[in-house]
Tab-separated table of N, CA, C and O in Angstrom:
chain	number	residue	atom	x	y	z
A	9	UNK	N	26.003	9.696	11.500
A	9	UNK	CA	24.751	10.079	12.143
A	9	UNK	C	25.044	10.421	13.597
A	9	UNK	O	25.755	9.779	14.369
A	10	UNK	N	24.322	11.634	13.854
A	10	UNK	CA	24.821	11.629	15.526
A	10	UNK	C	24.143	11.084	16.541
A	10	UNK	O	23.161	10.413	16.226
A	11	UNK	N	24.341	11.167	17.401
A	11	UNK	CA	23.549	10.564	18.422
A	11	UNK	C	22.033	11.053	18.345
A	11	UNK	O	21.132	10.274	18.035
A	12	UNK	N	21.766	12.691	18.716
A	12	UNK	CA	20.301	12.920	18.504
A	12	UNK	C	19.383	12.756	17.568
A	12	UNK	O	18.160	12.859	17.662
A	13	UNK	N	20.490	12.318	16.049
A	13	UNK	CA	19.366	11.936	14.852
A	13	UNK	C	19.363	10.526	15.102
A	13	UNK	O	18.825	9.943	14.161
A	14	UNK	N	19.771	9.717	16.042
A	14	UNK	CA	20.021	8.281	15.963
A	14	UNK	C	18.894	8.207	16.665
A	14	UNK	O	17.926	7.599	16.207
A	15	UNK	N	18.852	8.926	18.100
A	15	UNK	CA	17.254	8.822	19.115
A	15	UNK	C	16.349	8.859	18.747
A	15	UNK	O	15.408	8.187	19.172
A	16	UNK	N	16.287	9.900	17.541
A	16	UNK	CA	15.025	10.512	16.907
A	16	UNK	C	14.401	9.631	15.945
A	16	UNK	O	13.178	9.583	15.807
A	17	UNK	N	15.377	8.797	15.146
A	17	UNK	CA	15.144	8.007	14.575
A	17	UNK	C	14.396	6.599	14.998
A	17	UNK	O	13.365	6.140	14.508
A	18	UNK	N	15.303	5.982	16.166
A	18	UNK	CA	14.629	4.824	17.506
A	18	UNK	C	13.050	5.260	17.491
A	18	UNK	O	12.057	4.562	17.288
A	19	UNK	N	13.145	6.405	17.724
A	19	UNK	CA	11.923	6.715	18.869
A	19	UNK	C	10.107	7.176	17.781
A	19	UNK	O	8.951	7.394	18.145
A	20	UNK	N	10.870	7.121	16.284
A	20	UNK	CA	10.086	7.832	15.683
A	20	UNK	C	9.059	6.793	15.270
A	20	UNK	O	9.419	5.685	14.873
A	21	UNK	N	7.440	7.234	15.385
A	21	UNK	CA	6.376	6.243	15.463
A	21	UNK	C	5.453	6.547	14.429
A	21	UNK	O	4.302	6.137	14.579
A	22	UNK	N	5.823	7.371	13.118
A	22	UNK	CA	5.482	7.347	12.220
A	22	UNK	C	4.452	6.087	11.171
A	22	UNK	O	3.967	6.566	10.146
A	23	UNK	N	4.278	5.167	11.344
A	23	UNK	CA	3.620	3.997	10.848
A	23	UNK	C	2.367	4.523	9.888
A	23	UNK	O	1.915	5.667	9.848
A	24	UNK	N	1.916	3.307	9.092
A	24	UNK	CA	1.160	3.464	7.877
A	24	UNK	C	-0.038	3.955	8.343
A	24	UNK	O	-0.253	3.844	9.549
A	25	UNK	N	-1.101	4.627	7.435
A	25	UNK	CA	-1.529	5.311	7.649
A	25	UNK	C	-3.463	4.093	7.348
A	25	UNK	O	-3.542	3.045	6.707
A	26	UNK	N	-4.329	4.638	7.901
A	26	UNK	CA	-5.301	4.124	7.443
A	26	UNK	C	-5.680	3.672	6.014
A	26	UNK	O	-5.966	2.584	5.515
A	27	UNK	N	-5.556	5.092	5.496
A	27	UNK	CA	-5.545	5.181	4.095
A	27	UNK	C	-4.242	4.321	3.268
A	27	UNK	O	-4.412	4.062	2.077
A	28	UNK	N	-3.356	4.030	3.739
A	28	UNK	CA	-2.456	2.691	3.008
A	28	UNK	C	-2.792	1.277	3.403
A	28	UNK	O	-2.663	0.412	2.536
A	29	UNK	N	-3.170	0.967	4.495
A	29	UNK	CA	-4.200	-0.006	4.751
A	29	UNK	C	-5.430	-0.707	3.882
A	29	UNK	O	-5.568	-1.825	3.387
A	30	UNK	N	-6.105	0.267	3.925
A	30	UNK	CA	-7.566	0.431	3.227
A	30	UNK	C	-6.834	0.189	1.507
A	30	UNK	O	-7.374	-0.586	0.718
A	31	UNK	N	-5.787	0.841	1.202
A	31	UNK	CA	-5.682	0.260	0.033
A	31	UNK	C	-4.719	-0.604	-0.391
A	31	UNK	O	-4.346	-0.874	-1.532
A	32	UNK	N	-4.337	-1.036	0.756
A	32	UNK	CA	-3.668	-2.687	0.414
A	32	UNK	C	-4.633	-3.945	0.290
A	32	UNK	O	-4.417	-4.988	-0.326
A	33	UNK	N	-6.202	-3.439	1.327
A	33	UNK	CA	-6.934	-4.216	1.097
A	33	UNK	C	-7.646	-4.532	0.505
A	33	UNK	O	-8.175	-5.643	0.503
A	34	UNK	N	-7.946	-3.248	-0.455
A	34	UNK	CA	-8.816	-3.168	-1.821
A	34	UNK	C	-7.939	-3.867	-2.745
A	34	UNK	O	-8.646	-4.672	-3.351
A	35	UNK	N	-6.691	-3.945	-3.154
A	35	UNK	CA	-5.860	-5.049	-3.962
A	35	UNK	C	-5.587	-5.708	-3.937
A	35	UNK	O	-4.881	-6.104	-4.865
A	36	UNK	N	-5.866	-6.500	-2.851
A	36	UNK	CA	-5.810	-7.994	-2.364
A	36	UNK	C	-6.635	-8.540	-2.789
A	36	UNK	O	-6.538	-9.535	-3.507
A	37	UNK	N	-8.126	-7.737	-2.256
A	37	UNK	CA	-9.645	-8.334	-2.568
A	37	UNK	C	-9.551	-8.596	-4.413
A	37	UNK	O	-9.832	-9.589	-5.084
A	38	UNK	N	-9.131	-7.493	-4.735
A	38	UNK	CA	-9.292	-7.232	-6.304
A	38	UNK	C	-8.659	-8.491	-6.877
A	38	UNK	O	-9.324	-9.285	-7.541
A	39	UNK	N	-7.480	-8.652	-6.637
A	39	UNK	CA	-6.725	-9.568	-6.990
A	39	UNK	C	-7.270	-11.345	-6.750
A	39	UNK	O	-7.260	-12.264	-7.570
A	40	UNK	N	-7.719	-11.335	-5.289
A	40	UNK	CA	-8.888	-12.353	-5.176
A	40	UNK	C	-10.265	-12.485	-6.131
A	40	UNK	O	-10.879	-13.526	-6.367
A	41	UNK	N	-10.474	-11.567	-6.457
A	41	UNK	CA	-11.723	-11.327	-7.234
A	41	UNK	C	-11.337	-12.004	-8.652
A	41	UNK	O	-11.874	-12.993	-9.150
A	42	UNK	N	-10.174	-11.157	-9.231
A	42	UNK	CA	-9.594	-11.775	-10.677
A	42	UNK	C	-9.504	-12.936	-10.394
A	42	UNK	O	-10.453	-13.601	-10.808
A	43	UNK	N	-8.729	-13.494	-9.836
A	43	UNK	CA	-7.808	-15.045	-9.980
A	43	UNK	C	-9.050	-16.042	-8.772
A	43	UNK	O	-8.752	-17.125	-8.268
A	44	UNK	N	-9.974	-15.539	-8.619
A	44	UNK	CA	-10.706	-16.521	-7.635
A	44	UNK	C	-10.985	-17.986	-8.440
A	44	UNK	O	-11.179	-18.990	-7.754
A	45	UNK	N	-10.995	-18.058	-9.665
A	45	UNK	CA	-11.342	-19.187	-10.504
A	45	UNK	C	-9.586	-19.999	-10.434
A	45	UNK	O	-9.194	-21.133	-10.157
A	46	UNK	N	-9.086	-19.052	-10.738
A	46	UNK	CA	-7.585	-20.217	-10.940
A	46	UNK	C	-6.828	-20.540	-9.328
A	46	UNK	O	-5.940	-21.387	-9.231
A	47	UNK	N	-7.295	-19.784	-8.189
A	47	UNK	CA	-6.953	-19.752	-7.042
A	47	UNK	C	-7.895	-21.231	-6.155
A	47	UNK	O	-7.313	-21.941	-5.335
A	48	UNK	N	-8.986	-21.386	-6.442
A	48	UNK	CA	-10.120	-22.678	-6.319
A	48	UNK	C	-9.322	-23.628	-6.981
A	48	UNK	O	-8.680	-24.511	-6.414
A	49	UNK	N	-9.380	-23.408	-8.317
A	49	UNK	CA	-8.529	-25.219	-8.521
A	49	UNK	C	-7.594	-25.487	-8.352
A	49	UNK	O	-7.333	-26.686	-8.458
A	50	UNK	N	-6.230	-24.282	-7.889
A	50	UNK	CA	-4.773	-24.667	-7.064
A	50	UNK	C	-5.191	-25.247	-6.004
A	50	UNK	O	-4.462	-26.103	-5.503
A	51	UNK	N	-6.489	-24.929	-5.381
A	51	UNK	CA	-6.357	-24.929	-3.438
A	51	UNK	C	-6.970	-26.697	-4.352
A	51	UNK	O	-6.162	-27.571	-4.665
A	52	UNK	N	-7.832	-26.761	-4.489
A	52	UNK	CA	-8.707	-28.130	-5.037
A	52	UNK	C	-7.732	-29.308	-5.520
A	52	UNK	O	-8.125	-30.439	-5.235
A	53	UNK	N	-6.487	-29.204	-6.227
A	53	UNK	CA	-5.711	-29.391	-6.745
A	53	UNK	C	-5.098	-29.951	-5.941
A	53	UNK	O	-4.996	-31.144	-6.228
A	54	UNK	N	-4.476	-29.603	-4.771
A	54	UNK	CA	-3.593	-29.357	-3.898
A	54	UNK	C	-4.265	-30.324	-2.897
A	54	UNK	O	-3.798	-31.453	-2.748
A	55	UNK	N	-5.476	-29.860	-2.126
A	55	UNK	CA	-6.147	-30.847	-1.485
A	55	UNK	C	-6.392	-32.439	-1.789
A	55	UNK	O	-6.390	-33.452	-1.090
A	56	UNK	N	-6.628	-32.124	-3.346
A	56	UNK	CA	-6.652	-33.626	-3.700
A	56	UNK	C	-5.400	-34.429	-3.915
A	56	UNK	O	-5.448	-35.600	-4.292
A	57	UNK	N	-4.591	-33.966	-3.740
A	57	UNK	CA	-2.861	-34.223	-3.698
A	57	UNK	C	-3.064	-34.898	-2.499
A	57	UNK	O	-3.100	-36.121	-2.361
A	58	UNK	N	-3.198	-34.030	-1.618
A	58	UNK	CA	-2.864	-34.214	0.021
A	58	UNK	C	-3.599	-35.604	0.573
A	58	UNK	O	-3.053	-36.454	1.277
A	59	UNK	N	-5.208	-35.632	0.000
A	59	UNK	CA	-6.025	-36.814	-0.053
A	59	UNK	C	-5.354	-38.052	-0.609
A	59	UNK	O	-5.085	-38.880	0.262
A	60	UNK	N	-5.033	-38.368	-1.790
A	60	UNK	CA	-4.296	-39.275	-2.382
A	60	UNK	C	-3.689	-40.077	-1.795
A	60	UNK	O	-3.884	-41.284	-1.652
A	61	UNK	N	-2.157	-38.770	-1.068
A	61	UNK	CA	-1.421	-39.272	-0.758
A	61	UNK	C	-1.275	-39.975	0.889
A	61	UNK	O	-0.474	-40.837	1.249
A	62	UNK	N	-2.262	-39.329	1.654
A	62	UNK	CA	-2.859	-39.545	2.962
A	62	UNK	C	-3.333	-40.821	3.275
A	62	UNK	O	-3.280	-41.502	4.299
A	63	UNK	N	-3.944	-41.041	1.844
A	63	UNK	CA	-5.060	-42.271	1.912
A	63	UNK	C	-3.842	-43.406	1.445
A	63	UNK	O	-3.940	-44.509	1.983
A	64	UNK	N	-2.668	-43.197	0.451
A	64	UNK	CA	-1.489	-44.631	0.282
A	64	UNK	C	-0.587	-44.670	1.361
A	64	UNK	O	0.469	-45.242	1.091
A	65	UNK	N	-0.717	-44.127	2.772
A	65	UNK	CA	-0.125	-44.393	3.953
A	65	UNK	C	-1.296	-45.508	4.790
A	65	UNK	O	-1.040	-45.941	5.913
């Protein structure tokens, strides 16, 4: 690589676009949406772990 494709490269500010944004966040949500039932009783699950074990100290 030469030097001026090396600068060009450093310097280049190309980054994601709104529109890849917007739909990373629509599949997140989506994905929250599906699994919101099995995602509640991990977190519930988990909390009551943490309680348990909080409370035999």
């Amino acid at each position: 690589m030469e030097l001026k494709e090396w600068k060009r490269f450093m310097t280049e500010e190309d980054g994601i676009g709104v529109v890849e944004v917007i739909l990373i966040l629509v599949v997140l949500i989506g994905l929250i949406v599906i699994f919101k039932s099995r995602l509640t009783s991990l977190v519930n699950s988990i909390f009551g772990a943490i309680t348990e074990r909080a409370g035999a100290l």
